[in-house]
PDB file of C-alpha atoms in Angstrom:
ATOM      1  CA  UNK A 348      38.788 -14.623 -14.830  1.00  0.00           C
ATOM      2  CA  UNK A 349      35.006 -14.738 -14.452  1.00  0.00           C
ATOM      3  CA  UNK A 350      35.152 -18.236 -12.869  1.00  0.00           C
ATOM      4  CA  UNK A 351      37.891 -17.561 -10.305  1.00  0.00           C
ATOM      5  CA  UNK A 352      35.636 -15.572  -8.004  1.00  0.00           C
ATOM      6  CA  UNK A 353      32.879 -18.197  -7.557  1.00  0.00           C
ATOM      7  CA  UNK A 354      35.399 -21.033  -7.192  1.00  0.00           C
ATOM      8  CA  UNK A 355      37.216 -19.157  -4.439  1.00  0.00           C
ATOM      9  CA  UNK A 356      33.962 -18.470  -2.600  1.00  0.00           C
ATOM     10  CA  UNK A 357      32.772 -22.093  -2.908  1.00  0.00           C
ATOM     11  CA  UNK A 358      36.095 -23.351  -1.610  1.00  0.00           C
ATOM     12  CA  UNK A 359      35.931 -20.958   1.334  1.00  0.00           C
ATOM     13  CA  UNK A 360      32.329 -21.987   2.096  1.00  0.00           C
ATOM     14  CA  UNK A 361      33.242 -25.690   2.110  1.00  0.00           C
ATOM     15  CA  UNK A 362      36.255 -24.956   4.312  1.00  0.00           C
ATOM     16  CA  UNK A 363      34.066 -23.140   6.838  1.00  0.00           C
ATOM     17  CA  UNK A 364      31.595 -26.012   6.987  1.00  0.00           C
ATOM     18  CA  UNK A 365      34.294 -28.678   7.235  1.00  0.00           C
ATOM     19  CA  UNK A 366      36.499 -26.881   9.761  1.00  0.00           C
ATOM     20  CA  UNK A 367      34.786 -28.143  12.977  1.00  0.00           C
ATOM     21  CA  UNK A 368      34.844 -31.754  11.786  1.00  0.00           C
ATOM     22  CA  UNK A 369      38.449 -31.441  10.649  1.00  0.00           C
ATOM     23  CA  UNK A 370      39.464 -30.198  14.079  1.00  0.00           C
ATOM     24  CA  UNK A 371      37.690 -33.089  15.796  1.00  0.00           C
ATOM     25  CA  UNK A 372      39.274 -35.603  13.451  1.00  0.00           C
ATOM     26  CA  UNK A 373      42.706 -34.017  13.909  1.00  0.00           C
ATOM     27  CA  UNK A 374      42.436 -34.427  17.661  1.00  0.00           C
ATOM     28  CA  UNK A 375      41.526 -38.110  17.323  1.00  0.00           C
ATOM     29  CA  UNK A 376      43.616 -39.261  14.338  1.00  0.00           C
ATOM     30  CA  UNK A 377      46.298 -36.633  13.962  1.00  0.00           C
ATOM     31  CA  UNK A 378      45.650 -35.793  10.290  1.00  0.00           C
ATOM     32  CA  UNK A 379      42.836 -35.463   7.774  1.00  0.00           C
ATOM     33  CA  UNK A 380      42.899 -35.077   4.024  1.00  0.00           C
ATOM     34  CA  UNK A 381      40.842 -32.629   1.947  1.00  0.00           C
ATOM     35  CA  UNK A 382      38.311 -32.894   0.291  1.00  0.00           C
ATOM     36  CA  UNK A 383      36.658 -33.780   3.561  1.00  0.00           C
ATOM     37  CA  UNK A 384      33.716 -36.207   3.677  1.00  0.00           C
ATOM     38  CA  UNK A 385      31.675 -35.824   6.875  1.00  0.00           C
ATOM     39  CA  UNK A 386      30.177 -38.840   8.664  1.00  0.00           C
ATOM     40  CA  UNK A 387      26.933 -40.172   7.228  1.00  0.00           C
ATOM     41  CA  UNK A 388      24.802 -38.842  10.056  1.00  0.00           C
ATOM     42  CA  UNK A 389      26.087 -35.316   9.540  1.00  0.00           C
ATOM     43  CA  UNK A 390      26.372 -35.357   5.761  1.00  0.00           C
ATOM     44  CA  UNK A 391      22.945 -33.916   5.041  1.00  0.00           C
ATOM     45  CA  UNK A 392      23.451 -31.064   7.498  1.00  0.00           C
ATOM     46  CA  UNK A 393      26.861 -30.269   6.014  1.00  0.00           C
ATOM     47  CA  UNK A 394      25.502 -30.257   2.457  1.00  0.00           C
ATOM     48  CA  UNK A 395      22.712 -27.937   3.549  1.00  0.00           C
ATOM     49  CA  UNK A 396      25.208 -25.527   5.031  1.00  0.00           C
ATOM     50  CA  UNK A 397      27.304 -25.533   1.872  1.00  0.00           C
ATOM     51  CA  UNK A 398      24.251 -24.873  -0.287  1.00  0.00           C
ATOM     52  CA  UNK A 399      23.229 -22.008   1.996  1.00  0.00           C
ATOM     53  CA  UNK A 400      26.707 -20.526   1.841  1.00  0.00           C
ATOM     54  CA  UNK A 401      26.857 -20.854  -1.944  1.00  0.00           C
ATOM     55  CA  UNK A 402      23.475 -19.094  -2.175  1.00  0.00           C
ATOM     56  CA  UNK A 403      25.069 -16.010  -0.638  1.00  0.00           C
ATOM     57  CA  UNK A 404      27.906 -15.884  -3.202  1.00  0.00           C
ATOM     58  CA  UNK A 405      27.527 -12.941  -5.615  1.00  0.00           C
ATOM     59  CA  UNK A 406      27.017 -13.836  -9.255  1.00  0.00           C
ATOM     60  CA  UNK A 407      29.970 -12.886 -11.451  1.00  0.00           C
ATOM     61  CA  UNK A 408      28.881 -11.902 -14.947  1.00  0.00           C
ATOM     62  CA  UNK A 409      30.454  -9.836 -17.646  1.00  0.00           C
ATOM     63  CA  UNK A 410      30.539  -6.085 -17.125  1.00  0.00           C
ATOM     64  CA  UNK A 411      28.449  -5.304 -20.165  1.00  0.00           C
ATOM     65  CA  UNK A 412      25.772  -7.877 -19.395  1.00  0.00           C
ATOM     66  CA  UNK A 413      25.627  -6.883 -15.736  1.00  0.00           C
ATOM     67  CA  UNK A 414      25.235  -3.242 -16.694  1.00  0.00           C
ATOM     68  CA  UNK A 415      22.343  -4.084 -19.031  1.00  0.00           C
ATOM     69  CA  UNK A 416      20.620  -6.073 -16.282  1.00  0.00           C
ATOM     70  CA  UNK A 417      21.022  -3.220 -13.799  1.00  0.00           C
ATOM     71  CA  UNK A 418      19.645  -0.671 -16.281  1.00  0.00           C
ATOM     72  CA  UNK A 419      16.671  -2.893 -17.096  1.00  0.00           C
ATOM     73  CA  UNK A 420      15.912  -3.422 -13.399  1.00  0.00           C
ATOM     74  CA  UNK A 421      16.163   0.312 -12.710  1.00  0.00           C
ATOM     75  CA  UNK A 422      13.742   1.115 -15.547  1.00  0.00           C
ATOM     76  CA  UNK A 423      11.252  -1.509 -14.369  1.00  0.00           C
ATOM     77  CA  UNK A 424      11.471  -0.213 -10.806  1.00  0.00           C
ATOM     78  CA  UNK A 425      10.932   3.367 -11.978  1.00  0.00           C
ATOM     79  CA  UNK A 426       7.888   2.363 -14.027  1.00  0.00           C
ATOM     80  CA  UNK A 427       6.381   0.526 -11.062  1.00  0.00           C
ATOM     81  CA  UNK A 428       6.979   3.558  -8.843  1.00  0.00           C
ATOM     82  CA  UNK A 429       5.025   5.847 -11.166  1.00  0.00           C
ATOM     83  CA  UNK A 430       2.343   3.230 -11.730  1.00  0.00           C
ATOM     84  CA  UNK A 431       1.727   2.934  -7.995  1.00  0.00           C
ATOM     85  CA  UNK A 432       1.892   6.711  -7.569  1.00  0.00           C
ATOM     86  CA  UNK A 433      -0.657   7.408 -10.333  1.00  0.00           C
ATOM     87  CA  UNK A 434      -2.987   4.598  -9.210  1.00  0.00           C
ATOM     88  CA  UNK A 435      -3.058   5.845  -5.622  1.00  0.00           C
ATOM     89  CA  UNK A 436      -3.556   9.434  -6.809  1.00  0.00           C
ATOM     90  CA  UNK A 437      -6.594   8.404  -8.856  1.00  0.00           C
ATOM     91  CA  UNK A 438      -7.946   6.378  -5.943  1.00  0.00           C
ATOM     92  CA  UNK A 439      -7.583   9.188  -3.425  1.00  0.00           C
ATOM     93  CA  UNK A 440      -9.030  11.706  -5.894  1.00  0.00           C
ATOM     94  CA  UNK A 441     -12.166   9.553  -6.024  1.00  0.00           C
ATOM     95  CA  UNK A 442     -12.232   9.411  -2.212  1.00  0.00           C
ATOM     96  CA  UNK A 443     -12.099  13.196  -2.119  1.00  0.00           C
ATOM     97  CA  UNK A 444     -14.798  13.427  -4.781  1.00  0.00           C
ATOM     98  CA  UNK A 445     -17.145  11.323  -2.631  1.00  0.00           C
ATOM     99  CA  UNK A 446     -16.330  13.199   0.575  1.00  0.00           C
ATOM    100  CA  UNK A 447     -16.657  16.820  -0.519  1.00  0.00           C
ATOM    101  CA  UNK A 448     -19.824  16.437  -2.572  1.00  0.00           C
ATOM    102  CA  UNK A 449     -22.060  16.703   0.486  1.00  0.00           C
ATOM    103  CA  UNK A 450     -21.056  20.335   1.056  1.00  0.00           C
ATOM    104  CA  UNK A 451     -22.339  21.279  -2.399  1.00  0.00           C
ATOM    105  CA  UNK A 452     -25.554  19.301  -1.894  1.00  0.00           C
ATOM    106  CA  UNK A 453     -26.478  21.014   1.411  1.00  0.00           C
ATOM    107  CA  UNK A 454     -28.409  23.951  -0.166  1.00  0.00           C
ATOM    108  CA  UNK A 455     -30.515  21.505  -2.164  1.00  0.00           C
ATOM    109  CA  UNK A 456     -31.125  19.336   0.911  1.00  0.00           C
ATOM    110  CA  UNK A 457     -32.331  22.367   2.834  1.00  0.00           C
ATOM    111  CA  UNK A 458     -34.679  23.409   0.053  1.00  0.00           C
ATOM    112  CA  UNK A 459     -36.028  20.043  -1.095  1.00  0.00           C
ATOM    113  CA  UNK A 460     -35.830  17.915   2.049  1.00  0.00           C
ATOM    114  CA  UNK A 461     -36.393  20.455   4.810  1.00  0.00           C
ATOM    115  CA  UNK A 462     -33.136  19.802   6.676  1.00  0.00           C
ATOM    116  CA  UNK A 463     -32.126  22.739   8.856  1.00  0.00           C
ATOM    117  CA  UNK A 464     -28.664  24.272   9.039  1.00  0.00           C
ATOM    118  CA  UNK A 465     -28.401  23.184  12.654  1.00  0.00           C
ATOM    119  CA  UNK A 466     -29.012  19.562  11.706  1.00  0.00           C
ATOM    120  CA  UNK A 467     -26.504  19.776   8.867  1.00  0.00           C
ATOM    121  CA  UNK A 468     -23.957  21.207  11.291  1.00  0.00           C
ATOM    122  CA  UNK A 469     -24.532  18.324  13.698  1.00  0.00           C
ATOM    123  CA  UNK A 470     -24.072  15.801  10.884  1.00  0.00           C
ATOM    124  CA  UNK A 471     -20.855  17.437   9.696  1.00  0.00           C
ATOM    125  CA  UNK A 472     -19.485  17.579  13.252  1.00  0.00           C
ATOM    126  CA  UNK A 473     -20.236  13.901  13.890  1.00  0.00           C
ATOM    127  CA  UNK A 474     -18.825  12.962  10.476  1.00  0.00           C
ATOM    128  CA  UNK A 475     -15.577  14.815  11.157  1.00  0.00           C
ATOM    129  CA  UNK A 476     -15.088  13.020  14.486  1.00  0.00           C
ATOM    130  CA  UNK A 477     -15.814   9.627  12.916  1.00  0.00           C
ATOM    131  CA  UNK A 478     -13.464  10.371  10.001  1.00  0.00           C
ATOM    132  CA  UNK A 479     -10.565  11.144  12.341  1.00  0.00           C
ATOM    133  CA  UNK A 480     -11.157   8.020  14.433  1.00  0.00           C
ATOM    134  CA  UNK A 481     -11.490   5.931  11.271  1.00  0.00           C
ATOM    135  CA  UNK A 482      -8.136   7.119   9.897  1.00  0.00           C
ATOM    136  CA  UNK A 483      -6.509   6.314  13.246  1.00  0.00           C
ATOM    137  CA  UNK A 484      -7.962   2.800  13.488  1.00  0.00           C
ATOM    138  CA  UNK A 485      -7.488   1.968   9.824  1.00  0.00           C
ATOM    139  CA  UNK A 486      -3.819   2.887  10.147  1.00  0.00           C
ATOM    140  CA  UNK A 487      -3.351  -0.194  12.349  1.00  0.00           C
ATOM    141  CA  UNK A 488      -5.461  -2.311  10.004  1.00  0.00           C
ATOM    142  CA  UNK A 489      -3.599  -1.047   6.933  1.00  0.00           C
ATOM    143  CA  UNK A 490      -0.315  -2.447   8.258  1.00  0.00           C
ATOM    144  CA  UNK A 491      -1.816  -5.931   8.503  1.00  0.00           C
ATOM    145  CA  UNK A 492      -3.890  -6.373   5.344  1.00  0.00           C
ATOM    146  CA  UNK A 493      -3.358  -6.118   1.593  1.00  0.00           C
ATOM    147  CA  UNK A 494      -3.144  -2.401   0.759  1.00  0.00           C
ATOM    148  CA  UNK A 495      -4.628  -2.707  -2.736  1.00  0.00           C
ATOM    149  CA  UNK A 496      -7.629  -4.687  -1.499  1.00  0.00           C
ATOM    150  CA  UNK A 497      -8.173  -2.238   1.344  1.00  0.00           C
ATOM    151  CA  UNK A 498      -8.123   0.724  -1.053  1.00  0.00           C
ATOM    152  CA  UNK A 499     -10.579  -0.942  -3.440  1.00  0.00           C
ATOM    153  CA  UNK A 500     -12.861  -1.965  -0.571  1.00  0.00           C
ATOM    154  CA  UNK A 501     -12.980   1.593   0.767  1.00  0.00           C
ATOM    155  CA  UNK A 502     -13.803   3.032  -2.664  1.00  0.00           C
ATOM    156  CA  UNK A 503     -16.546   0.457  -3.224  1.00  0.00           C
ATOM    157  CA  UNK A 504     -18.094   1.096   0.199  1.00  0.00           C
ATOM    158  CA  UNK A 505     -18.065   4.882  -0.310  1.00  0.00           C
ATOM    159  CA  UNK A 506     -19.629   4.466  -3.750  1.00  0.00           C
ATOM    160  CA  UNK A 507     -22.477   2.355  -2.365  1.00  0.00           C
ATOM    161  CA  UNK A 508     -23.131   4.837   0.442  1.00  0.00           C
ATOM    162  CA  UNK A 509     -23.207   7.763  -2.006  1.00  0.00           C
ATOM    163  CA  UNK A 510     -25.629   5.888  -4.253  1.00  0.00           C
ATOM    164  CA  UNK A 511     -27.832   5.152  -1.221  1.00  0.00           C
ATOM    165  CA  UNK A 512     -28.073   8.909  -0.554  1.00  0.00           C
ATOM    166  CA  UNK A 513     -30.107   9.352  -3.705  1.00  0.00           C
ATOM    167  CA  UNK A 514     -32.674   6.701  -2.764  1.00  0.00           C
ATOM    168  CA  UNK A 515     -33.402   7.887   0.786  1.00  0.00           C
ATOM    169  CA  UNK A 516     -36.374  10.136  -0.175  1.00  0.00           C
ATOM    170  CA  UNK A 517     -37.959   7.224  -2.051  1.00  0.00           C
ATOM    171  CA  UNK A 518     -38.199   5.043   1.067  1.00  0.00           C
ATOM    172  CA  UNK A 519     -38.513   7.353   4.085  1.00  0.00           C
ATOM    173  CA  UNK A 520     -39.755  10.858   4.758  1.00  0.00           C
ATOM    174  CA  UNK A 521     -40.037  13.428   7.496  1.00  0.00           C
ATOM    175  CA  UNK A 522     -37.786  13.158  10.533  1.00  0.00           C
ATOM    176  CA  UNK A 523     -36.748   9.623   9.603  1.00  0.00           C
ATOM    177  CA  UNK A 524     -35.381  10.897   6.302  1.00  0.00           C
ATOM    178  CA  UNK A 525     -33.310  13.525   8.103  1.00  0.00           C
ATOM    179  CA  UNK A 526     -31.720  10.953  10.406  1.00  0.00           C
ATOM    180  CA  UNK A 527     -31.173   8.591   7.464  1.00  0.00           C
ATOM    181  CA  UNK A 528     -29.178  11.295   5.688  1.00  0.00           C
ATOM    182  CA  UNK A 529     -27.158  11.889   8.849  1.00  0.00           C
ATOM    183  CA  UNK A 530     -26.443   8.188   9.362  1.00  0.00           C
ATOM    184  CA  UNK A 531     -25.304   7.780   5.753  1.00  0.00           C
ATOM    185  CA  UNK A 532     -23.065  10.827   6.017  1.00  0.00           C
ATOM    186  CA  UNK A 533     -21.370   9.467   9.145  1.00  0.00           C
ATOM    187  CA  UNK A 534     -21.044   6.023   7.541  1.00  0.00           C
ATOM    188  CA  UNK A 535     -19.480   7.597   4.451  1.00  0.00           C
ATOM    189  CA  UNK A 536     -16.957   9.429   6.626  1.00  0.00           C
ATOM    190  CA  UNK A 537     -16.055   6.161   8.340  1.00  0.00           C
ATOM    191  CA  UNK A 538     -15.257   4.448   5.039  1.00  0.00           C
ATOM    192  CA  UNK A 539     -13.374   7.555   3.914  1.00  0.00           C
ATOM    193  CA  UNK A 540     -10.843   6.728   6.628  1.00  0.00           C
ATOM    194  CA  UNK A 541      -9.767   3.649   4.666  1.00  0.00           C
ATOM    195  CA  UNK A 542      -8.282   5.788   1.888  1.00  0.00           C
ATOM    196  CA  UNK A 543      -5.076   7.310   3.243  1.00  0.00           C
ATOM    197  CA  UNK A 544      -3.456   4.370   5.163  1.00  0.00           C
ATOM    198  CA  UNK A 545      -3.098   2.006   2.151  1.00  0.00           C
ATOM    199  CA  UNK A 546      -1.903   4.874  -0.070  1.00  0.00           C
ATOM    200  CA  UNK A 547       0.743   5.883   2.456  1.00  0.00           C
ATOM    201  CA  UNK A 548       1.901   2.293   2.855  1.00  0.00           C
ATOM    202  CA  UNK A 549       2.183   1.653  -0.875  1.00  0.00           C
ATOM    203  CA  UNK A 550       4.100   4.862  -1.524  1.00  0.00           C
ATOM    204  CA  UNK A 551       6.484   4.275   1.390  1.00  0.00           C
ATOM    205  CA  UNK A 552       7.100   0.721   0.124  1.00  0.00           C
ATOM    206  CA  UNK A 553       7.892   1.677  -3.477  1.00  0.00           C
ATOM    207  CA  UNK A 554       9.608   5.044  -3.017  1.00  0.00           C
ATOM    208  CA  UNK A 555      13.062   5.238  -1.360  1.00  0.00           C
ATOM    209  CA  UNK A 556      13.523   7.742   1.497  1.00  0.00           C
ATOM    210  CA  UNK A 557      15.625  10.149  -0.593  1.00  0.00           C
ATOM    211  CA  UNK A 558      12.710  10.566  -3.060  1.00  0.00           C
ATOM    212  CA  UNK A 559       9.805  10.255  -0.627  1.00  0.00           C
ATOM    213  CA  UNK A 560       9.210  13.968   0.008  1.00  0.00           C
ATOM    214  CA  UNK A 561       9.137  14.778  -3.732  1.00  0.00           C
ATOM    215  CA  UNK A 562       6.831  11.900  -4.619  1.00  0.00           C
ATOM    216  CA  UNK A 563       4.516  12.635  -1.689  1.00  0.00           C
ATOM    217  CA  UNK A 564       4.291  16.263  -2.845  1.00  0.00           C
ATOM    218  CA  UNK A 565       3.198  15.023  -6.266  1.00  0.00           C
ATOM    219  CA  UNK A 566       0.730  12.602  -4.688  1.00  0.00           C
ATOM    220  CA  UNK A 567      -0.800  15.330  -2.512  1.00  0.00           C
ATOM    221  CA  UNK A 568      -2.072  17.098  -5.632  1.00  0.00           C
ATOM    222  CA  UNK A 569      -4.842  14.468  -5.606  1.00  0.00           C
ATOM    223  CA  UNK A 570      -6.513  16.516  -2.845  1.00  0.00           C
ATOM    224  CA  UNK A 571      -6.718  19.595  -5.050  1.00  0.00           C
ATOM    225  CA  UNK A 572      -7.726  17.608  -8.125  1.00  0.00           C
ATOM    226  CA  UNK A 573     -10.507  15.860  -6.204  1.00  0.00           C
ATOM    227  CA  UNK A 574     -11.745  19.095  -4.661  1.00  0.00           C
ATOM    228  CA  UNK A 575     -11.748  20.920  -7.993  1.00  0.00           C
ATOM    229  CA  UNK A 576     -13.440  18.027  -9.793  1.00  0.00           C
ATOM    230  CA  UNK A 577     -16.277  17.748  -7.291  1.00  0.00           C
ATOM    231  CA  UNK A 578     -16.820  21.538  -7.395  1.00  0.00           C
ATOM    232  CA  UNK A 579     -17.166  21.487 -11.175  1.00  0.00           C
ATOM    233  CA  UNK A 580     -19.390  18.419 -11.384  1.00  0.00           C
ATOM    234  CA  UNK A 581     -21.673  19.481  -8.542  1.00  0.00           C
ATOM    235  CA  UNK A 582     -21.884  22.980  -9.985  1.00  0.00           C
ATOM    236  CA  UNK A 583     -23.078  21.588 -13.315  1.00  0.00           C
ATOM    237  CA  UNK A 584     -25.605  19.310 -11.591  1.00  0.00           C
ATOM    238  CA  UNK A 585     -26.957  22.155  -9.483  1.00  0.00           C
ATOM    239  CA  UNK A 586     -27.142  24.373 -12.551  1.00  0.00           C
ATOM    240  CA  UNK A 587     -29.247  21.785 -14.353  1.00  0.00           C
ATOM    241  CA  UNK A 588     -31.678  21.749 -11.454  1.00  0.00           C
ATOM    242  CA  UNK A 589     -31.161  18.057 -10.640  1.00  0.00           C
ATOM    243  CA  UNK A 590     -30.808  18.879  -6.965  1.00  0.00           C
ATOM    244  CA  UNK A 591     -32.054  22.172  -5.647  1.00  0.00           C
ATOM    245  CA  UNK A 592     -31.873  25.403  -7.561  1.00  0.00           C
ATOM    246  CA  UNK A 593     -29.109  27.056  -9.519  1.00  0.00           C
ATOM    247  CA  UNK A 594     -29.058  29.840  -6.967  1.00  0.00           C
TER     248      UNK A 594
END
């Protein structure tokens, strides 16, 4: 019984392809026998149509084997869903870690580098505007490039900018140092905008609509994890006196 289905579909596909030629031949000769053999000039096109039609025929396998294949595919799909979800959560946690650390470093910058609160406020304001514009623009870019590469590029760029923060006092001083800190902060906020678009695209691609709200709720915990992690790490660093005082 397993072979009846495919045979019936193949026969129907060949009949559909041969029908126009059979009608033309019937008008000219009165009768045509099946199996039909199209003229040489149209043979390749007819064979191509048959192959295309056969490609759409469902595969008939045994119930037990088909059930095993479906279960295996479902497990693989579920594993890939969670793999993508966890990878994007880790990535966005690192983005958050490199965005919120500046707030904890501000007291040390005021004390050690002489940056005023007014200047810090101007830098934070400019960084917030740039971050919003970056997320908007990178949303269009994220739909047209590889999401994984975009996420990795954004993390690498933010890492380099954060490392550059630590070397600013070694190369410049005075007012130039203040503006260098501000420029790096704004640049960091720009690259921060490359984090959410690829994550959103990957999750929407791998998670079906009926599970999207639940999985996005799980993914959003990366904000809290990143914020809590940076608070703990920066608190330890400040307590050790690496930047500023413990007070």
